[in-house]
Short mmCIF file of C-alpha atoms in Angstrom, two decimals:
data_model
loop_
_atom_site.label_atom_id
_atom_site.label_comp_id
_atom_site.label_asym_id
_atom_site.label_seq_id
_atom_site.Cartn_x
_atom_site.Cartn_y
_atom_site.Cartn_z
CA MET A 63 102.37 107.25 -81.41
CA ILE A 64 103.17 103.57 -81.91
CA LYS A 65 100.12 103.13 -84.17
CA ARG A 66 101.23 106.12 -86.27
CA ARG A 67 104.72 104.66 -86.72
CA LEU A 68 103.33 101.27 -87.65
CA GLY A 69 100.98 102.93 -90.13
CA ALA A 70 103.84 104.90 -91.67
CA LEU A 71 105.97 101.77 -91.96
CA PHE A 72 103.07 99.94 -93.58
CA VAL A 73 102.57 102.71 -96.17
CA LEU A 74 106.31 102.85 -96.83
CA SER A 75 106.42 99.09 -97.37
CA LEU A 76 103.55 99.26 -99.84
CA TRP A 77 105.29 102.09 -101.70
CA LEU A 78 108.54 100.15 -101.93
CA ILE A 79 106.74 97.07 -103.21
CA ALA A 80 104.86 99.15 -105.76
CA SER A 81 108.06 100.88 -106.88
CA LYS A 82 109.85 97.60 -107.27
CA THR A 83 106.95 96.13 -109.23
CA LYS A 84 106.80 99.19 -111.46
CA ALA A 85 110.50 98.99 -112.23
CA GLN A 86 110.21 95.36 -113.31
CA THR A 87 109.62 95.33 -117.09
CA THR A 88 109.50 92.27 -119.32
CA LEU A 89 109.64 92.99 -123.06
CA THR A 90 109.29 90.83 -126.15
CA TRP A 91 111.40 91.34 -129.24
CA GLU A 92 108.48 93.00 -131.07
CA GLU A 93 107.89 95.40 -128.18
CA CYS A 94 111.57 96.37 -128.14
CA VAL A 95 111.52 97.08 -131.87
CA LYS A 96 108.49 99.34 -131.48
CA LYS A 97 109.94 101.21 -128.51
CA ALA A 98 113.27 101.73 -130.26
CA GLU A 99 111.56 103.02 -133.38
CA ASN A 100 109.50 105.52 -131.38
CA ASN A 101 111.93 106.59 -128.66
CA ASN A 102 115.55 106.27 -129.77
CA LEU A 103 117.19 109.71 -129.73
CA ASP A 104 119.81 109.00 -132.41
CA LEU A 105 117.06 107.95 -134.81
CA LYS A 106 115.05 111.08 -134.05
CA THR A 107 118.11 113.23 -134.75
CA ALA A 108 118.67 111.56 -138.13
CA GLU A 109 114.99 112.03 -139.02
CA GLN A 110 115.18 115.74 -138.15
CA THR A 111 118.25 116.10 -140.36
CA VAL A 112 116.30 114.68 -143.32
CA LYS A 113 113.43 117.11 -142.67
CA ALA A 114 115.84 120.04 -142.52
CA ALA A 115 117.54 118.96 -145.76
CA ASP A 116 114.15 118.59 -147.43
CA ASP A 117 113.18 122.12 -146.38
CA THR A 118 116.46 123.45 -147.78
CA HIS A 119 115.80 121.60 -151.02
CA ILE A 120 112.36 123.23 -151.33
CA ALA A 121 113.86 126.63 -150.53
CA THR A 122 116.25 126.42 -153.50
CA ILE A 123 113.33 126.07 -155.90
CA GLY A 124 112.26 129.63 -154.98
CA GLN A 125 115.15 131.11 -156.97
CA TRP A 126 113.33 130.16 -160.21
CA PHE A 127 110.54 132.62 -159.39
CA PRO A 128 110.73 136.42 -159.59
CA GLN A 129 111.84 138.16 -156.42
CA ILE A 130 109.19 140.79 -155.62
CA SER A 131 109.57 143.46 -152.96
CA VAL A 132 107.63 146.52 -151.78
CA GLY A 133 109.16 149.60 -150.20
CA THR A 134 107.95 152.96 -148.93
CA SER A 135 109.36 156.03 -147.19
CA LEU A 136 108.06 159.34 -145.80
CA GLU A 137 110.43 162.28 -145.14
CA ARG A 138 110.52 166.00 -144.36
CA SER A 139 113.49 168.21 -145.27
CA GLY A 140 114.16 171.83 -144.28
CA PRO A 141 116.63 174.32 -142.79
CA ASP A 142 116.11 173.62 -139.09
CA ALA A 143 118.47 171.02 -137.65
CA SER A 144 116.30 170.24 -134.62
CA ILE A 145 113.99 167.30 -134.36
CA SER A 146 111.09 169.48 -133.14
CA GLY A 147 111.46 171.70 -136.19
CA ALA A 148 111.35 168.78 -138.55
CA LEU A 149 108.02 167.77 -137.05
CA SER A 150 106.29 171.21 -136.82
CA ASP A 151 108.04 173.83 -139.04
CA PRO A 152 105.83 174.63 -142.10
CA ASN A 153 108.92 175.49 -144.15
CA TYR A 154 109.85 171.79 -144.23
CA VAL A 155 109.08 170.07 -147.53
CA PRO A 156 107.41 166.65 -147.21
CA ASN A 157 108.15 163.82 -149.64
CA ALA A 158 106.58 160.37 -149.83
CA THR A 159 107.68 157.42 -151.98
CA LEU A 160 106.08 154.06 -152.67
CA GLY A 161 107.39 151.38 -154.97
CA ILE A 162 107.09 147.75 -155.98
CA SER A 163 109.86 145.96 -157.86
CA ALA A 164 110.47 142.55 -159.36
CA GLN A 165 113.79 140.93 -160.26
CA GLU A 166 114.36 137.79 -162.30
CA THR A 167 117.72 136.12 -162.93
CA ILE A 168 117.71 135.00 -166.54
CA PHE A 169 121.17 133.41 -166.58
CA SER A 170 123.67 132.96 -163.76
CA GLY A 171 126.27 130.70 -165.30
CA PHE A 172 124.31 127.59 -164.30
CA LYS A 173 124.84 128.38 -160.62
CA ASP A 174 121.10 128.23 -159.98
CA PHE A 175 120.95 124.70 -161.40
CA ALA A 176 123.98 123.78 -159.32
CA SER A 177 122.39 125.06 -156.10
CA VAL A 178 119.34 122.86 -156.68
CA ASP A 179 121.62 119.88 -157.40
CA GLN A 180 123.56 120.67 -154.25
CA ALA A 181 120.36 120.68 -152.18
CA ASN A 182 119.34 117.38 -153.79
CA ALA A 183 122.72 115.88 -152.92
CA GLN A 184 122.44 117.08 -149.32
CA LEU A 185 118.97 115.55 -149.09
CA ASP A 186 120.21 112.24 -150.54
CA ASN A 187 123.11 112.31 -148.10
CA ALA A 188 120.75 112.90 -145.17
CA LYS A 189 118.52 110.01 -146.33
CA ALA A 190 121.56 107.71 -146.58
CA GLN A 191 122.61 108.72 -143.07
CA LEU A 192 119.08 108.02 -141.84
CA ALA A 193 119.22 104.55 -143.41
CA GLN A 194 122.57 103.98 -141.71
CA ALA A 195 121.16 105.21 -138.39
CA LYS A 196 118.26 102.76 -138.70
CA ALA A 197 120.66 99.93 -139.51
CA GLN A 198 122.92 100.86 -136.57
CA LEU A 199 119.93 101.04 -134.23
CA SER A 200 118.71 97.66 -135.48
CA HIS A 201 122.19 96.21 -134.91
CA ASP A 202 122.49 97.66 -131.41
CA LEU A 203 118.98 96.56 -130.50
CA LYS A 204 119.51 93.00 -131.71
CA THR A 205 122.89 92.56 -130.03
CA ASP A 206 121.73 94.09 -126.73
CA PHE A 207 118.41 92.20 -126.69
CA TYR A 208 119.95 88.80 -127.37
CA GLN A 209 122.93 89.48 -125.13
CA LEU A 210 120.47 90.14 -122.30
CA LEU A 211 118.50 87.02 -123.24
CA TYR A 212 121.77 85.09 -123.26
CA GLU A 213 122.66 86.33 -119.77
CA GLN A 214 119.23 85.31 -118.47
CA LYS A 215 119.61 81.82 -119.94
CA GLN A 216 123.24 81.69 -118.82
CA ILE A 217 122.19 82.20 -115.21
CA ILE A 218 119.66 79.37 -115.52
CA LEU A 219 122.29 77.10 -117.09
CA LEU A 220 124.85 77.97 -114.41
CA GLN A 221 122.33 77.19 -111.70
CA THR A 222 121.65 73.84 -113.37
CA ILE A 223 125.37 73.12 -113.50
CA ARG A 224 125.70 74.10 -109.83
CA ASP A 225 122.90 71.74 -108.86
CA ARG A 226 124.53 68.94 -110.82
CA ASP A 227 127.91 69.64 -109.22
CA LYS A 228 126.29 69.67 -105.77
CA ALA A 229 124.79 66.26 -106.47
CA ASN A 230 128.20 65.06 -107.67
CA GLN A 231 129.78 66.50 -104.53
CA ASP A 232 127.35 64.47 -102.38
CA LEU A 233 128.23 61.39 -104.40
CA VAL A 234 131.95 61.93 -103.85
CA GLN A 235 131.28 62.60 -100.16
CA MET A 236 129.50 59.27 -99.92
CA ASN A 237 132.37 57.43 -101.59
CA PHE A 238 134.92 59.26 -99.44
CA SER A 239 133.01 58.31 -96.30
CA GLY A 240 132.84 54.72 -97.55
CA GLY A 241 136.59 54.67 -98.18
CA THR A 242 136.38 54.23 -101.96
CA ASP A 243 137.65 57.74 -102.77
CA ASN A 244 140.11 60.19 -101.27
CA LYS A 245 140.14 63.66 -99.74
CA GLY A 246 141.56 65.23 -102.90
CA SER A 247 138.58 64.13 -104.96
CA LEU A 248 136.21 65.60 -102.38
CA LEU A 249 138.07 68.93 -102.36
CA VAL A 250 137.97 69.10 -106.15
CA ALA A 251 134.21 68.46 -106.11
CA GLN A 252 133.72 71.14 -103.46
CA ALA A 253 135.85 73.60 -105.42
CA ALA A 254 133.66 73.03 -108.48
CA VAL A 255 130.58 74.09 -106.49
CA LYS A 256 132.39 77.19 -105.20
CA GLN A 257 133.33 78.07 -108.77
CA ASP A 258 129.70 77.62 -109.84
CA GLU A 259 128.53 80.04 -107.16
CA TYR A 260 131.05 82.63 -108.33
CA ASN A 261 130.02 82.17 -111.96
CA ILE A 262 126.37 82.76 -111.06
CA ASP A 263 127.17 85.95 -109.13
CA GLN A 264 129.35 87.21 -111.98
CA ALA A 265 126.60 86.48 -114.53
CA LYS A 266 124.10 88.46 -112.46
CA ARG A 267 126.43 91.47 -112.46
CA THR A 268 126.88 91.16 -116.21
CA LEU A 269 123.10 90.89 -116.59
CA ARG A 270 122.70 94.32 -115.01
CA VAL A 271 125.19 95.83 -117.45
CA PHE A 272 123.20 94.63 -120.46
CA GLN A 273 119.94 95.71 -118.86
CA ARG A 274 121.30 99.26 -118.81
CA GLN A 275 122.57 98.97 -122.40
CA LEU A 276 119.17 97.87 -123.67
CA ALA A 277 117.48 100.63 -121.66
CA GLN A 278 119.75 103.17 -123.34
CA VAL A 279 118.82 101.94 -126.82
CA LEU A 280 115.11 102.07 -125.91
CA ASN A 281 115.51 105.46 -124.18
CA ASN A 282 114.13 103.89 -121.02
CA ASN A 283 114.92 104.82 -117.45
CA PRO A 284 118.30 103.13 -116.84
CA MET A 285 117.11 102.12 -113.37
CA ASP A 286 114.30 99.98 -114.83
CA ASN A 287 114.87 96.30 -114.20
CA ILE A 288 114.34 95.17 -117.82
CA THR A 289 114.01 91.50 -118.65
CA VAL A 290 113.26 90.05 -122.07
CA SER A 291 111.25 87.07 -123.19
CA GLY A 292 111.86 84.94 -126.25
CA ASP A 293 114.22 82.32 -127.56
CA PHE A 294 117.10 81.88 -129.95
CA GLU A 295 115.85 80.74 -133.35
CA ASN A 296 118.09 78.94 -135.81
CA PRO A 297 117.86 80.72 -139.19
CA VAL A 298 117.60 78.97 -142.54
CA LEU A 299 120.42 79.94 -144.88
CA PRO A 300 119.87 80.42 -148.63
CA ASP A 301 121.22 77.80 -151.01
CA ASN A 302 123.45 80.28 -152.89
CA ASN A 303 125.67 83.12 -151.79
CA PRO A 304 124.26 86.64 -152.26
CA ASN A 305 125.37 88.92 -155.09
CA PHE A 306 127.77 91.04 -153.04
CA LEU A 307 128.38 93.58 -155.83
CA ALA A 308 124.65 94.23 -156.24
CA LEU A 309 124.22 94.51 -152.48
CA THR A 310 127.09 97.00 -152.35
CA HIS A 311 125.19 99.48 -154.52
CA GLU A 312 122.22 99.32 -152.12
CA THR A 313 124.14 100.04 -148.91
CA PRO A 314 123.94 103.42 -147.13
CA ALA A 315 127.73 103.63 -147.37
CA HIS A 316 127.51 103.58 -151.18
CA LEU A 317 124.55 105.97 -151.29
CA GLU A 318 126.29 108.41 -148.96
CA ALA A 319 129.47 108.32 -151.07
CA VAL A 320 127.39 108.94 -154.22
CA ALA A 321 125.66 111.89 -152.54
CA GLN A 322 129.03 113.34 -151.54
CA TYR A 323 130.22 113.02 -155.14
CA HIS A 324 127.11 114.80 -156.46
CA LEU A 325 127.58 117.48 -153.82
CA SER A 326 131.16 118.13 -154.88
CA ASP A 327 130.09 118.11 -158.55
CA SER A 328 127.48 120.81 -157.90
CA GLN A 329 130.08 122.84 -156.00
CA TYR A 330 132.38 122.52 -159.00
CA ILE A 331 129.63 123.80 -161.34
CA THR A 332 129.00 126.72 -158.97
CA ALA A 333 132.69 127.62 -158.98
CA ARG A 334 132.81 127.35 -162.77
CA GLY A 335 129.77 129.63 -163.04
CA ALA A 336 131.89 132.56 -161.78
CA PHE A 337 133.50 132.69 -165.25
CA PHE A 338 130.16 133.15 -167.03
CA PRO A 339 128.21 136.42 -167.39
CA THR A 340 125.14 137.08 -165.28
CA LEU A 341 121.95 138.31 -166.95
CA THR A 342 119.17 139.80 -164.79
CA ALA A 343 115.97 141.72 -165.50
CA ASN A 344 114.35 144.27 -163.20
CA ALA A 345 110.98 145.99 -163.39
CA GLY A 346 109.34 148.37 -160.95
CA LEU A 347 106.48 150.75 -160.37
CA ASN A 348 107.47 153.77 -158.28
CA GLY A 349 105.64 156.84 -157.10
CA SER A 350 106.78 159.99 -155.28
CA GLY A 351 105.24 163.26 -154.13
CA PRO A 352 104.57 165.45 -151.12
CA THR A 353 101.96 162.96 -149.85
CA TYR A 354 100.75 159.50 -150.76
CA ASP A 355 97.62 161.07 -152.32
CA THR A 356 99.51 163.42 -154.65
CA MET A 357 102.46 161.24 -155.71
CA ALA A 358 103.18 160.70 -159.41
CA ALA A 359 103.74 157.16 -160.65
CA GLY A 360 106.34 155.86 -163.09
CA TRP A 361 107.59 152.57 -164.50
CA THR A 362 111.18 151.39 -164.69
CA ALA A 363 112.55 148.34 -166.48
CA THR A 364 116.17 147.30 -166.87
CA VAL A 365 118.13 144.38 -168.21
CA SER A 366 121.66 143.97 -166.79
CA LEU A 367 124.54 141.93 -168.12
CA ASN A 368 127.59 141.57 -165.88
CA PHE A 369 130.79 139.81 -166.88
CA PRO A 370 133.62 139.26 -164.36
CA LEU A 371 137.01 140.29 -165.72
CA PHE A 372 139.44 139.93 -162.82
CA THR A 373 138.96 138.90 -159.19
CA GLY A 374 142.56 138.61 -158.10
CA GLY A 375 142.74 134.90 -158.92
CA HIS A 376 140.01 134.03 -156.40
CA ASP A 377 137.67 132.44 -158.95
CA PHE A 378 140.47 130.49 -160.63
CA PHE A 379 141.76 128.87 -157.46
CA THR A 380 138.23 128.27 -156.16
CA LEU A 381 137.47 126.37 -159.36
CA LYS A 382 140.74 124.45 -159.10
CA GLY A 383 140.00 123.47 -155.50
CA ALA A 384 136.46 122.37 -156.41
CA GLU A 385 137.80 120.26 -159.25
CA GLU A 386 140.30 118.51 -156.99
CA SER A 387 137.60 117.96 -154.35
CA LYS A 388 135.35 116.40 -156.98
CA GLN A 389 138.12 114.02 -158.03
CA GLY A 390 138.71 113.13 -154.38
CA THR A 391 135.07 112.21 -153.79
CA GLU A 392 135.10 110.08 -156.95
CA ASP A 393 138.08 108.15 -155.56
CA ILE A 394 136.33 107.84 -152.19
CA LEU A 395 133.27 106.38 -153.92
CA GLU A 396 135.37 103.72 -155.64
CA SER A 397 137.27 102.93 -152.44
CA THR A 398 134.05 102.75 -150.40
CA ASP A 399 132.51 100.25 -152.80
CA LEU A 400 135.58 98.02 -152.70
CA LYS A 401 135.67 98.05 -148.90
CA THR A 402 131.92 97.52 -148.59
CA GLU A 403 131.92 94.54 -150.94
CA SER A 404 134.75 92.96 -148.94
CA GLN A 405 132.94 93.62 -145.63
CA LEU A 406 129.74 92.12 -147.01
CA GLU A 407 131.52 88.92 -147.96
CA ASN A 408 133.38 88.73 -144.63
CA THR A 409 130.34 89.33 -142.43
CA TYR A 410 128.24 86.87 -144.43
CA ALA A 411 130.95 84.21 -144.14
CA ALA A 412 131.09 84.74 -140.37
CA TYR A 413 127.30 84.45 -140.19
CA VAL A 414 127.26 81.17 -142.15
CA ASP A 415 130.10 79.81 -140.00
CA ALA A 416 128.15 80.60 -136.83
CA VAL A 417 125.02 78.83 -138.08
CA GLN A 418 126.92 75.74 -139.16
CA GLN A 419 129.03 75.68 -135.99
CA ASN A 420 125.87 75.64 -133.88
CA LYS A 421 124.62 72.54 -135.71
CA VAL A 422 127.91 70.79 -134.93
CA GLN A 423 127.73 71.95 -131.30
CA GLU A 424 124.28 70.40 -130.86
CA PHE A 425 125.81 66.98 -131.57
CA GLN A 426 128.71 67.77 -129.24
CA VAL A 427 126.27 68.44 -126.37
CA LYS A 428 124.33 65.24 -127.02
CA ALA A 429 127.54 63.24 -127.06
CA ALA A 430 128.78 64.90 -123.85
CA GLN A 431 125.46 64.27 -122.07
CA THR A 432 125.49 60.59 -123.05
CA GLN A 433 129.10 60.23 -122.00
CA GLU A 434 128.38 61.93 -118.66
CA GLU A 435 125.49 59.60 -117.88
CA ILE A 436 127.60 56.52 -118.62
CA ALA A 437 130.59 57.84 -116.67
CA LYS A 438 128.49 58.61 -113.59
CA GLY A 439 127.24 55.03 -113.52
CA GLU A 440 130.76 53.67 -113.94
CA TYR A 441 132.02 55.89 -111.10
CA LEU A 442 129.23 54.67 -108.84
CA ASN A 443 130.19 51.08 -109.57
CA GLY A 444 133.86 51.73 -109.05
CA LEU A 445 134.73 51.20 -112.73
CA LEU A 446 136.00 54.75 -113.28
CA ILE A 447 138.37 56.81 -111.14
CA PHE A 448 137.33 60.28 -110.02
CA GLN A 449 139.86 62.11 -112.20
CA ASN A 450 138.46 60.63 -115.42
CA TRP A 451 134.88 61.17 -114.31
CA GLU A 452 135.63 64.76 -113.35
CA GLN A 453 137.05 65.44 -116.83
CA ILE A 454 133.90 64.08 -118.45
CA GLU A 455 131.72 66.23 -116.17
CA GLY A 456 133.84 69.25 -117.03
CA ASN A 457 133.50 68.48 -120.75
CA LEU A 458 129.69 68.47 -120.44
CA THR A 459 129.76 71.82 -118.68
CA ALA A 460 132.05 73.27 -121.35
CA GLN A 461 129.91 71.93 -124.20
CA GLN A 462 126.70 73.31 -122.69
CA ASN A 463 128.29 76.74 -122.24
CA ALA A 464 129.66 76.60 -125.77
CA GLN A 465 126.25 75.77 -127.20
CA LEU A 466 124.66 78.77 -125.51
CA SER A 467 127.52 80.97 -126.70
CA ASP A 468 127.06 79.66 -130.24
CA VAL A 469 123.39 80.65 -130.43
CA LEU A 470 124.33 84.12 -129.22
CA ASN A 471 127.10 84.24 -131.83
CA ILE A 472 124.51 83.52 -134.53
CA LYS A 473 122.53 86.60 -133.54
CA THR A 474 125.66 88.73 -133.22
CA THR A 475 127.00 87.78 -136.66
CA GLU A 476 123.50 88.14 -138.13
CA ALA A 477 123.33 91.68 -136.73
CA ASN A 478 126.77 92.46 -138.23
CA TRP A 479 125.68 91.07 -141.61
CA GLU A 480 122.53 93.21 -141.58
CA LEU A 481 124.47 96.31 -140.49
CA THR A 482 126.93 95.95 -143.37
CA GLN A 483 123.97 95.74 -145.76
CA GLY A 484 122.38 98.78 -144.12
CA LYS A 485 119.28 96.77 -143.28
CA GLY A 486 117.51 95.70 -140.13
CA VAL A 487 114.23 95.53 -138.28
CA ILE A 488 113.67 99.30 -138.12
CA PRO A 489 111.56 100.27 -141.18
#
């Protein structure tokens, strides 16, 4: 019995270790891009919408071809009202018909052209939404990936700061024991270590939050313990500012607004077509007789011209509403372009500011590190009081945290700049 329990515990331990190892996943940036492209559900939905719009667009082309149909019927008529009589009574007269007909719309008030344009506009709109979905996915992926990378590096930095503060605490303890410093200085040094421990625990909790966010973007199991590998790279900015007006006309926001305008224009043409006559042609070959073998065949051909005279004002107000809707989408297009151009300039300015600020922060960290090294030596030699030394140590900690935040800010503002352009890493 004891051996069985030990064996079961051993198997359970192996299973737990294997499960934990399986849940641990380390991904590079390239691997995340590939997984997002293949697995993200929002992207798949946008792609399906484009396929559906493309199918609808192809379907509208069918109206240019003749509509051909085949029909047949077989009946028996007679005096008896019962079903059994209709099937067996010889006095019933049989009749069979067979026909094939073709119909072609010669003119429909340009409504057929408008329906094709409408399908084209819906397809363009779906493609613009797909481009926006790709840009949004790229933005979310970049921000979540580098936020997780930041949290990983933040924990390492906080642990380094804790170790430095512990060493400083031992130094203050030594001076306190030697009578060259006071109890207050020691308590402040001890409080700094306590604060460091809290900061590390808090960063670990935040790390888990961004692990789940990245898992959601990748459509991974949210319980997977995702970690990422890589580093923050400083981008090289172009010498001149981009042409924001030209970029505006390439954004999904502009393309979607244009598609909406074309859609409303085709709806206006359709509504206007109700005031034009409709010209159709029909041709058919029909046969009828007691049986299929004895039926007589005949041709029919007709040309029909229909002109609407009065529909109770329906067509007039439909056209008026379509015209106002068209004007509204034209105004939306102009407004969208103005807003997009402004957003492009704002997000690019924030991106440039972040890059330049990081360069300044690198010098700030070097200066703080040098100052900290000098101050520690002066404190050891009794040339600097604890309060001044503690401020210099705190400044180094603040500058190191700021530098790490700055490199994250570069990636965040870069992602915002790409999103406004409708671009990103998802092809």
